[in-house]
């Protein structure tokens, strides 16, 4: 059986990889080199200079592409560098439509940097497809989707948006950081580009900052490889190795993140001191049906607002948690808690942030893979 036909869990371990040609090393060696000896000018074994390509990075790029069921992968020095690479496909005057509930760093890159270069960003909840279509004009080139969204766990119907991008000849890019290819594969739903902050679930151990893109179309891949090589925001060999090692347990980690996530979400939902819990697995979640159709599970990301919606209460809770560590980021084996208004989404102006629902009392959990009884006991003592 060729590796292309392997099922997902086997692909997490073997996808896009083979033992190293030199000595048969089962794990791709860390090719910690900037350059490669050439017997004659231009005569090389596929690697000339590590900004262009590096064998450890290639192994990671192939593995991520294999998991997303895509043909071409690119690994970057961070998720933001990967998003930056996509934005460099655009030209001054072009317009982008983005999900309105967006990771704060993406918002900062779009509004703080690319707007300066003449690119216009419009925002849509992407729940009503007619409303989304109303933003399209002759200048629109790209639709940027985040689903589930960070931090409100809204769900965008990727297939429905892809019908719009196809009809209007636009590119569709999906930030698949929260779901991972274990739960959702946007290319299979009609997306042109999948993006990852591999820092999170893909690498899974909170020890690297890495980004990735996966595409199926050769011309688009060539344009992105050109940008990657020209701008140089590449993933180094050591981080490529660590991310690859993390990916080998993605499926077992994700399974536990989903199990723990469901138990924690239900615990919070039934807690008298909590008002709203955001988690796409609830039947009452407004886009639950879409989530069920396009995802194979609901993940371990949960946001909630304590009863009364007071900022002071939220701060007390995050400070009292012991196993949930108060820290930026998500998707590692350990449970983390964040306060989006002052942390991950602090770069969005308050008025704009609150309009989207990212209120000062919102708390975000990245539920890890510890014993769930310990996680719930930790929440219980903090909520007292
Ligand atoms: N996209 C999402 C959904 C994120 O949560 C993040 C980081 O938190 C990023 C992109 C940016 O990735 P990185 O921090 O690896 O640059």
CSV table of C-alpha atoms and ligand atoms in Angstrom, one decimal:
chain,number,residue,atom,x,y,z
A,1,UNK,CA,0.0,0.0,0.0
A,2,UNK,CA,1.4,3.4,-1.0
A,3,UNK,CA,1.6,6.0,1.8
A,4,UNK,CA,-1.0,8.1,-0.1
A,5,UNK,CA,-3.7,5.5,0.7
A,6,UNK,CA,-2.9,5.3,4.4
A,7,UNK,CA,-5.6,6.2,6.9
A,8,UNK,CA,-5.1,9.4,9.0
A,9,UNK,CA,-3.4,7.9,12.1
A,10,UNK,CA,-0.9,6.0,10.0
A,11,UNK,CA,-0.3,9.1,8.0
A,12,UNK,CA,0.5,11.1,11.2
A,13,UNK,CA,3.4,8.7,11.7
A,14,UNK,CA,4.5,7.9,8.2
A,15,UNK,CA,2.9,10.5,5.8
A,16,UNK,CA,5.4,12.0,3.4
A,17,UNK,CA,8.4,10.4,5.1
A,18,UNK,CA,10.8,7.6,4.5
A,19,UNK,CA,14.0,6.5,6.3
A,20,UNK,CA,16.9,8.8,5.6
A,21,UNK,CA,18.8,7.9,2.5
A,22,UNK,CA,22.3,8.2,4.1
A,23,UNK,CA,22.1,5.7,7.0
A,24,UNK,CA,18.5,4.7,7.2
A,25,UNK,CA,17.7,6.9,10.2
A,26,UNK,CA,14.0,6.4,11.0
A,27,UNK,CA,13.5,10.0,12.2
A,28,UNK,CA,14.6,12.6,9.6
A,29,UNK,CA,18.0,13.9,10.8
A,30,UNK,CA,18.3,17.5,11.9
A,31,UNK,CA,20.2,18.9,8.9
A,32,UNK,CA,21.7,21.8,10.8
A,33,UNK,CA,23.4,23.4,7.8
A,34,UNK,CA,23.0,26.5,5.8
A,35,UNK,CA,24.6,25.2,2.7
A,36,UNK,CA,25.4,22.1,0.6
A,37,UNK,CA,28.6,21.0,-1.2
A,38,UNK,CA,28.3,21.1,-5.0
A,39,UNK,CA,30.6,19.0,-7.2
A,40,UNK,CA,30.2,21.4,-10.0
A,41,UNK,CA,28.4,24.8,-10.2
A,42,UNK,CA,24.6,24.1,-10.3
A,43,UNK,CA,25.2,20.4,-9.7
A,44,UNK,CA,23.4,19.6,-6.4
A,45,UNK,CA,21.2,16.9,-4.8
A,46,UNK,CA,18.1,19.2,-4.6
A,47,UNK,CA,19.5,21.4,-1.9
A,48,UNK,CA,21.7,24.5,-2.4
A,49,UNK,CA,21.0,26.9,0.5
A,50,UNK,CA,18.7,26.3,3.4
A,51,UNK,CA,16.5,29.4,2.9
A,52,UNK,CA,15.3,27.8,-0.3
A,53,UNK,CA,15.0,24.3,1.0
A,54,UNK,CA,16.4,22.1,3.8
A,55,UNK,CA,15.8,18.3,4.1
A,56,UNK,CA,14.4,18.4,7.6
A,57,UNK,CA,12.0,21.1,6.6
A,58,UNK,CA,11.1,19.2,3.5
A,59,UNK,CA,10.2,16.2,5.7
A,60,UNK,CA,7.9,18.4,7.8
A,61,UNK,CA,6.4,20.1,4.7
A,62,UNK,CA,5.6,16.7,3.2
A,63,UNK,CA,4.1,15.4,6.5
A,64,UNK,CA,1.8,18.4,6.9
A,65,UNK,CA,0.7,18.2,3.2
A,66,UNK,CA,0.0,14.5,3.6
A,67,UNK,CA,-2.2,15.1,6.7
A,68,UNK,CA,-4.2,17.8,4.9
A,69,UNK,CA,-4.6,15.6,1.9
A,70,UNK,CA,-2.7,18.3,-0.1
A,71,UNK,CA,0.1,18.2,-2.6
A,72,UNK,CA,2.4,20.9,-1.5
A,73,UNK,CA,3.5,22.1,1.9
A,74,UNK,CA,5.6,25.0,3.1
A,75,UNK,CA,6.9,25.5,6.7
A,76,UNK,CA,7.5,29.0,8.1
A,77,UNK,CA,9.1,30.5,11.1
A,78,UNK,CA,5.7,31.2,12.7
A,79,UNK,CA,2.0,31.0,11.9
A,80,UNK,CA,2.1,34.8,11.3
A,81,UNK,CA,4.9,34.3,8.8
A,82,UNK,CA,2.7,31.8,6.9
A,83,UNK,CA,-0.2,34.2,6.9
A,84,UNK,CA,2.2,37.0,5.7
A,85,UNK,CA,3.2,34.7,2.9
A,86,UNK,CA,-0.4,34.4,1.7
A,87,UNK,CA,-0.9,38.2,1.9
A,88,UNK,CA,2.1,38.7,-0.4
A,89,UNK,CA,0.1,37.0,-3.2
A,90,UNK,CA,-1.9,40.2,-3.2
A,91,UNK,CA,-1.3,43.6,-4.9
A,92,UNK,CA,-2.1,47.2,-3.8
A,93,UNK,CA,-5.8,47.8,-4.4
A,94,UNK,CA,-6.9,44.3,-3.8
A,95,UNK,CA,-9.5,43.5,-1.2
A,96,UNK,CA,-9.8,40.6,1.3
A,97,UNK,CA,-12.9,39.5,3.2
A,98,UNK,CA,-12.1,38.0,6.6
A,99,UNK,CA,-14.0,36.3,9.4
A,100,UNK,CA,-14.9,39.0,11.8
A,101,UNK,CA,-14.0,37.0,14.9
A,102,UNK,CA,-10.3,36.6,14.1
A,103,UNK,CA,-7.1,35.9,15.9
A,104,UNK,CA,-5.7,39.2,17.2
A,105,UNK,CA,-2.4,38.8,15.5
A,106,UNK,CA,-4.0,38.2,12.1
A,107,UNK,CA,-6.1,41.3,12.6
A,108,UNK,CA,-2.9,43.3,13.6
A,109,UNK,CA,-1.0,42.1,10.5
A,110,UNK,CA,-4.0,42.9,8.2
A,111,UNK,CA,-4.9,46.3,9.6
A,112,UNK,CA,-1.5,47.4,10.9
A,113,UNK,CA,0.7,46.4,8.0
A,114,UNK,CA,-1.1,45.3,4.9
A,115,UNK,CA,-3.6,48.1,4.9
A,116,UNK,CA,-0.6,50.5,4.7
A,117,UNK,CA,0.3,48.8,1.4
A,118,UNK,CA,-3.1,49.5,-0.1
A,119,UNK,CA,-4.9,46.3,0.6
A,120,UNK,CA,-8.4,46.7,2.0
A,121,UNK,CA,-9.9,44.3,4.6
A,122,UNK,CA,-13.6,43.8,5.0
A,123,UNK,CA,-15.1,41.7,7.8
A,124,UNK,CA,-18.0,39.3,7.8
A,125,UNK,CA,-19.4,36.8,10.3
A,126,UNK,CA,-19.7,34.4,7.3
A,127,UNK,CA,-22.9,32.9,8.8
A,128,UNK,CA,-25.2,34.4,6.1
A,129,UNK,CA,-23.8,33.6,2.7
A,130,UNK,CA,-25.8,36.5,1.1
A,131,UNK,CA,-24.3,38.9,3.6
A,132,UNK,CA,-20.8,37.5,2.8
A,133,UNK,CA,-21.4,37.9,-1.0
A,134,UNK,CA,-22.5,41.5,-0.5
A,135,UNK,CA,-18.9,42.4,0.3
A,136,UNK,CA,-17.6,41.0,-3.0
A,137,UNK,CA,-16.6,43.5,-5.7
A,138,UNK,CA,-14.2,43.6,-8.7
A,139,UNK,CA,-11.3,44.2,-6.3
A,140,UNK,CA,-11.9,41.2,-4.1
A,141,UNK,CA,-9.2,38.6,-4.4
A,142,UNK,CA,-9.2,36.5,-1.2
A,143,UNK,CA,-11.6,35.2,1.5
A,144,UNK,CA,-9.8,34.5,4.8
A,145,UNK,CA,-11.6,32.1,7.0
A,146,UNK,CA,-10.9,31.1,10.6
A,147,UNK,CA,-13.0,28.2,11.8
A,148,UNK,CA,-13.5,27.5,14.7
A,149,UNK,CA,-12.8,31.2,15.4
A,150,UNK,CA,-10.5,32.4,18.1
A,151,UNK,CA,-11.8,33.0,20.8
A,152,UNK,CA,-15.6,32.7,20.3
A,153,UNK,CA,-15.6,29.3,18.6
A,154,UNK,CA,-17.9,30.4,15.8
A,155,UNK,CA,-18.1,28.0,12.9
A,156,UNK,CA,-17.9,28.9,9.2
A,157,UNK,CA,-19.3,26.6,6.6
A,158,UNK,CA,-16.2,26.1,4.4
A,159,UNK,CA,-18.0,24.3,1.7
A,160,UNK,CA,-20.6,27.0,1.3
A,161,UNK,CA,-17.9,29.7,1.2
A,162,UNK,CA,-15.9,27.7,-1.3
A,163,UNK,CA,-19.0,27.7,-3.7
A,164,UNK,CA,-18.9,31.5,-3.5
A,165,UNK,CA,-15.1,31.7,-4.0
A,166,UNK,CA,-15.3,29.3,-7.0
A,167,UNK,CA,-18.2,31.2,-8.6
A,168,UNK,CA,-16.3,34.5,-8.2
A,169,UNK,CA,-12.8,33.2,-9.0
A,170,UNK,CA,-11.4,34.2,-5.6
A,171,UNK,CA,-8.9,32.4,-3.4
A,172,UNK,CA,-10.1,30.7,-0.3
A,173,UNK,CA,-7.7,30.4,2.6
A,174,UNK,CA,-8.6,28.6,5.9
A,175,UNK,CA,-6.8,29.0,9.2
A,176,UNK,CA,-7.1,25.4,10.4
A,177,UNK,CA,-5.1,25.9,13.6
A,178,UNK,CA,-7.9,25.1,16.1
A,179,UNK,CA,-9.3,22.1,14.3
A,180,UNK,CA,-6.1,20.5,12.9
A,181,UNK,CA,-6.4,18.1,10.0
A,182,UNK,CA,-7.4,15.4,12.5
A,183,UNK,CA,-10.8,17.1,12.9
A,184,UNK,CA,-11.2,19.1,9.6
A,185,UNK,CA,-9.5,19.1,6.2
A,186,UNK,CA,-10.4,22.4,4.4
A,187,UNK,CA,-8.9,21.4,1.0
A,188,UNK,CA,-11.4,18.5,0.8
A,189,UNK,CA,-14.1,21.1,1.4
A,190,UNK,CA,-13.0,23.4,-1.5
A,191,UNK,CA,-10.4,25.7,0.1
A,192,UNK,CA,-7.3,26.6,-2.0
A,193,UNK,CA,-4.9,27.2,0.9
A,194,UNK,CA,-4.8,25.8,4.4
A,195,UNK,CA,-2.8,27.6,7.0
A,196,UNK,CA,-1.6,26.5,10.5
A,197,UNK,CA,0.0,28.0,13.5
A,198,UNK,CA,1.9,24.7,13.9
A,199,UNK,CA,3.0,26.1,17.2
A,200,UNK,CA,-0.3,24.8,18.6
A,201,UNK,CA,-1.8,21.4,18.1
A,202,UNK,CA,0.5,20.2,15.3
A,203,UNK,CA,3.7,20.5,17.3
A,204,UNK,CA,1.7,20.1,20.4
A,205,UNK,CA,4.3,20.5,23.2
A,206,UNK,CA,4.6,24.3,23.5
A,207,UNK,CA,8.2,24.2,22.5
A,208,UNK,CA,8.3,25.8,19.1
A,209,UNK,CA,6.9,28.7,17.0
A,210,UNK,CA,6.2,27.3,13.5
A,211,UNK,CA,3.7,28.0,10.7
A,212,UNK,CA,2.6,26.0,7.7
A,213,UNK,CA,0.7,26.3,4.4
A,214,UNK,CA,-0.7,23.5,2.3
A,215,UNK,CA,-2.1,23.8,-1.3
A,216,UNK,CA,-3.0,21.5,-4.1
A,217,UNK,CA,-2.5,23.7,-7.1
A,218,UNK,CA,1.0,23.7,-8.6
A,219,UNK,CA,1.0,27.4,-9.9
A,220,UNK,CA,-0.2,28.6,-6.5
A,221,UNK,CA,2.4,26.4,-4.8
A,222,UNK,CA,5.2,27.9,-7.0
A,223,UNK,CA,4.1,31.4,-6.1
A,224,UNK,CA,4.1,30.6,-2.4
A,225,UNK,CA,7.5,28.8,-2.6
A,226,UNK,CA,8.9,31.9,-4.4
A,227,UNK,CA,7.5,34.1,-1.6
A,228,UNK,CA,8.9,31.8,1.1
A,229,UNK,CA,12.3,31.7,-0.5
A,230,UNK,CA,12.4,35.5,-1.3
A,231,UNK,CA,11.1,36.7,2.0
A,232,UNK,CA,13.0,34.1,4.0
A,233,UNK,CA,10.6,33.6,7.0
A,234,UNK,CA,11.4,29.8,7.0
A,235,UNK,CA,11.2,27.2,9.7
A,236,UNK,CA,14.7,26.1,10.9
A,237,UNK,CA,15.8,22.5,10.9
A,238,UNK,CA,15.6,22.0,14.7
A,239,UNK,CA,12.0,23.4,14.9
A,240,UNK,CA,11.1,21.3,11.8
A,241,UNK,CA,12.3,18.2,13.6
A,242,UNK,CA,10.4,19.0,16.8
A,243,UNK,CA,7.2,19.8,14.9
A,244,UNK,CA,7.5,16.5,13.0
A,245,UNK,CA,8.0,14.6,16.2
A,246,UNK,CA,4.9,16.3,17.6
A,247,UNK,CA,2.8,15.4,14.6
A,248,UNK,CA,3.5,11.7,15.1
A,249,UNK,CA,1.2,11.8,18.1
A,250,UNK,CA,-1.3,14.3,16.8
A,251,UNK,CA,-4.1,11.7,16.5
A,252,UNK,CA,-3.8,10.4,20.1
A,253,UNK,CA,-3.5,13.9,21.5
A,254,UNK,CA,-6.4,15.2,19.6
A,255,UNK,CA,-8.6,12.3,20.7
A,256,UNK,CA,-7.9,13.1,24.3
A,257,UNK,CA,-8.2,16.9,23.8
A,258,UNK,CA,-11.7,16.2,22.4
A,259,UNK,CA,-12.7,13.9,25.2
A,260,UNK,CA,-11.5,16.2,27.9
A,261,UNK,CA,-12.9,19.2,26.1
A,262,UNK,CA,-16.4,17.7,26.0
A,263,UNK,CA,-16.3,16.9,29.8
A,264,UNK,CA,-15.0,20.4,30.7
A,265,UNK,CA,-17.5,22.1,28.4
A,266,UNK,CA,-20.4,20.3,30.0
A,267,UNK,CA,-19.1,20.9,33.5
A,268,UNK,CA,-18.9,24.7,32.7
A,269,UNK,CA,-22.3,24.7,31.0
A,270,UNK,CA,-23.9,23.3,34.2
A,271,UNK,CA,-22.1,25.6,36.6
A,272,UNK,CA,-24.3,28.1,38.4
A,273,UNK,CA,-21.6,30.8,38.3
A,274,UNK,CA,-21.2,30.8,34.6
A,275,UNK,CA,-23.3,32.6,32.0
A,276,UNK,CA,-22.2,31.6,28.6
A,277,UNK,CA,-20.0,28.8,27.4
A,278,UNK,CA,-18.7,28.8,23.8
A,279,UNK,CA,-18.0,25.3,22.4
A,280,UNK,CA,-19.2,24.0,19.0
A,281,UNK,CA,-20.1,20.6,20.4
A,282,UNK,CA,-23.2,22.0,22.2
A,283,UNK,CA,-26.5,21.3,20.3
A,284,UNK,CA,-27.5,24.9,21.1
A,285,UNK,CA,-24.3,26.3,19.5
A,286,UNK,CA,-25.7,28.4,16.5
A,287,UNK,CA,-23.6,26.6,14.0
A,288,UNK,CA,-23.5,23.1,15.6
A,289,UNK,CA,-25.0,21.4,12.5
A,290,UNK,CA,-22.2,22.8,10.3
A,291,UNK,CA,-19.6,21.9,12.9
A,292,UNK,CA,-21.0,18.3,13.0
A,293,UNK,CA,-20.9,18.1,9.2
A,294,UNK,CA,-17.4,19.4,8.5
A,295,UNK,CA,-15.5,18.3,11.7
A,296,UNK,CA,-15.1,14.9,13.1
A,297,UNK,CA,-15.0,16.2,16.7
A,298,UNK,CA,-15.2,19.5,18.5
A,299,UNK,CA,-11.7,19.9,20.0
A,300,UNK,CA,-10.5,21.2,23.3
A,301,UNK,CA,-10.9,25.0,22.9
A,302,UNK,CA,-13.6,26.5,25.1
A,303,UNK,CA,-14.4,30.1,26.1
A,304,UNK,CA,-16.8,31.3,28.8
A,305,UNK,CA,-18.0,34.3,30.6
A,306,UNK,CA,-18.6,34.2,34.4
A,307,UNK,CA,-22.1,35.2,35.6
A,308,UNK,CA,-22.6,38.9,35.7
A,309,UNK,CA,-19.9,39.5,33.1
A,310,UNK,CA,-17.5,41.3,35.4
A,311,UNK,CA,-13.9,41.8,34.4
A,312,UNK,CA,-12.7,41.5,38.1
A,313,UNK,CA,-14.4,38.1,38.4
A,314,UNK,CA,-12.7,36.8,35.2
A,315,UNK,CA,-9.3,38.0,36.5
A,316,UNK,CA,-9.8,36.3,39.8
A,317,UNK,CA,-10.7,33.0,38.2
A,318,UNK,CA,-7.7,33.0,35.8
A,319,UNK,CA,-5.4,33.9,38.7
A,320,UNK,CA,-6.7,31.2,40.9
A,321,UNK,CA,-6.4,28.4,38.5
A,322,UNK,CA,-3.4,26.1,39.3
A,323,UNK,CA,-3.3,23.3,36.7
A,324,UNK,CA,-4.5,25.6,33.9
A,325,UNK,CA,-1.5,27.8,33.5
A,326,UNK,CA,-2.2,31.5,32.7
A,327,UNK,CA,-0.3,31.9,29.4
A,328,UNK,CA,-0.6,32.9,25.8
A,329,UNK,CA,-1.0,30.1,23.2
A,330,UNK,CA,-2.9,26.9,23.1
A,331,UNK,CA,-2.9,23.3,21.7
A,332,UNK,CA,-0.1,21.9,23.8
A,333,UNK,CA,-0.4,18.8,26.0
A,334,UNK,CA,-0.8,21.0,29.1
A,335,UNK,CA,-3.9,23.0,29.9
A,336,UNK,CA,-3.7,26.7,29.5
A,337,UNK,CA,-6.0,29.6,30.3
A,338,UNK,CA,-6.0,33.0,28.6
A,339,UNK,CA,-7.8,36.3,29.0
A,340,UNK,CA,-8.3,37.3,25.3
A,341,UNK,CA,-9.1,41.0,25.9
A,342,UNK,CA,-5.7,41.6,27.5
A,343,UNK,CA,-3.7,38.8,25.8
A,344,UNK,CA,-4.3,37.2,22.4
A,345,UNK,CA,-6.8,39.9,21.3
A,346,UNK,CA,-5.3,42.9,23.0
A,347,UNK,CA,-4.3,44.3,19.7
A,348,UNK,CA,-7.9,44.8,18.6
A,349,UNK,CA,-9.4,48.1,19.7
A,350,UNK,CA,-11.8,47.7,22.7
A,351,UNK,CA,-14.9,49.0,20.9
A,352,UNK,CA,-14.3,46.7,17.9
A,353,UNK,CA,-13.4,43.7,20.1
A,354,UNK,CA,-16.6,44.1,22.2
A,355,UNK,CA,-18.7,44.5,19.1
A,356,UNK,CA,-17.6,41.0,18.1
A,357,UNK,CA,-18.3,39.6,21.6
A,358,UNK,CA,-14.8,39.5,22.9
A,359,UNK,CA,-15.8,41.2,26.2
A,360,UNK,CA,-13.5,41.9,29.1
A,361,UNK,CA,-14.9,39.1,31.2
A,362,UNK,CA,-14.3,36.4,28.5
A,363,UNK,CA,-11.9,33.5,29.5
A,364,UNK,CA,-10.4,31.1,27.0
A,365,UNK,CA,-9.3,27.5,27.9
A,366,UNK,CA,-7.1,25.3,26.0
A,367,UNK,CA,-8.0,21.9,27.6
A,368,UNK,CA,-4.9,19.7,27.7
A,369,UNK,CA,-4.6,16.0,28.0
A,370,UNK,CA,-4.2,15.6,31.8
A,371,UNK,CA,-6.6,13.6,33.9
A,372,UNK,CA,-9.9,15.4,33.4
A,373,UNK,CA,-10.9,15.0,37.0
A,374,UNK,CA,-7.9,17.1,38.0
A,375,UNK,CA,-8.9,19.8,35.4
A,376,UNK,CA,-12.4,19.9,36.7
A,377,UNK,CA,-11.3,20.1,40.3
A,378,UNK,CA,-9.0,23.0,39.4
A,379,UNK,CA,-11.9,24.9,37.8
A,380,UNK,CA,-14.1,24.0,40.8
A,381,UNK,CA,-11.7,25.6,43.3
A,382,UNK,CA,-11.1,28.7,41.1
A,383,UNK,CA,-14.9,29.2,40.7
A,384,UNK,CA,-15.5,29.0,44.4
B,1,LIG,N1,-3.9,31.7,13.8
B,1,LIG,C1,-4.5,31.4,15.0
B,1,LIG,C2,-5.9,30.9,15.0
B,1,LIG,C3,-3.7,31.5,16.2
B,1,LIG,O1,-4.3,31.2,17.4
B,1,LIG,C4,-2.4,32.0,16.1
B,1,LIG,C5,-1.6,32.2,17.4
B,1,LIG,O2,-2.1,32.2,18.5
B,1,LIG,C6,-1.8,32.3,14.9
B,1,LIG,C7,-2.6,32.1,13.8
B,1,LIG,C8,-0.4,32.8,14.8
B,1,LIG,O3,0.5,31.8,14.9
B,1,LIG,P1,2.0,32.0,15.5
B,1,LIG,O4,1.8,32.4,16.9
B,1,LIG,O5,2.6,30.6,15.3
B,1,LIG,O6,2.7,33.0,14.7
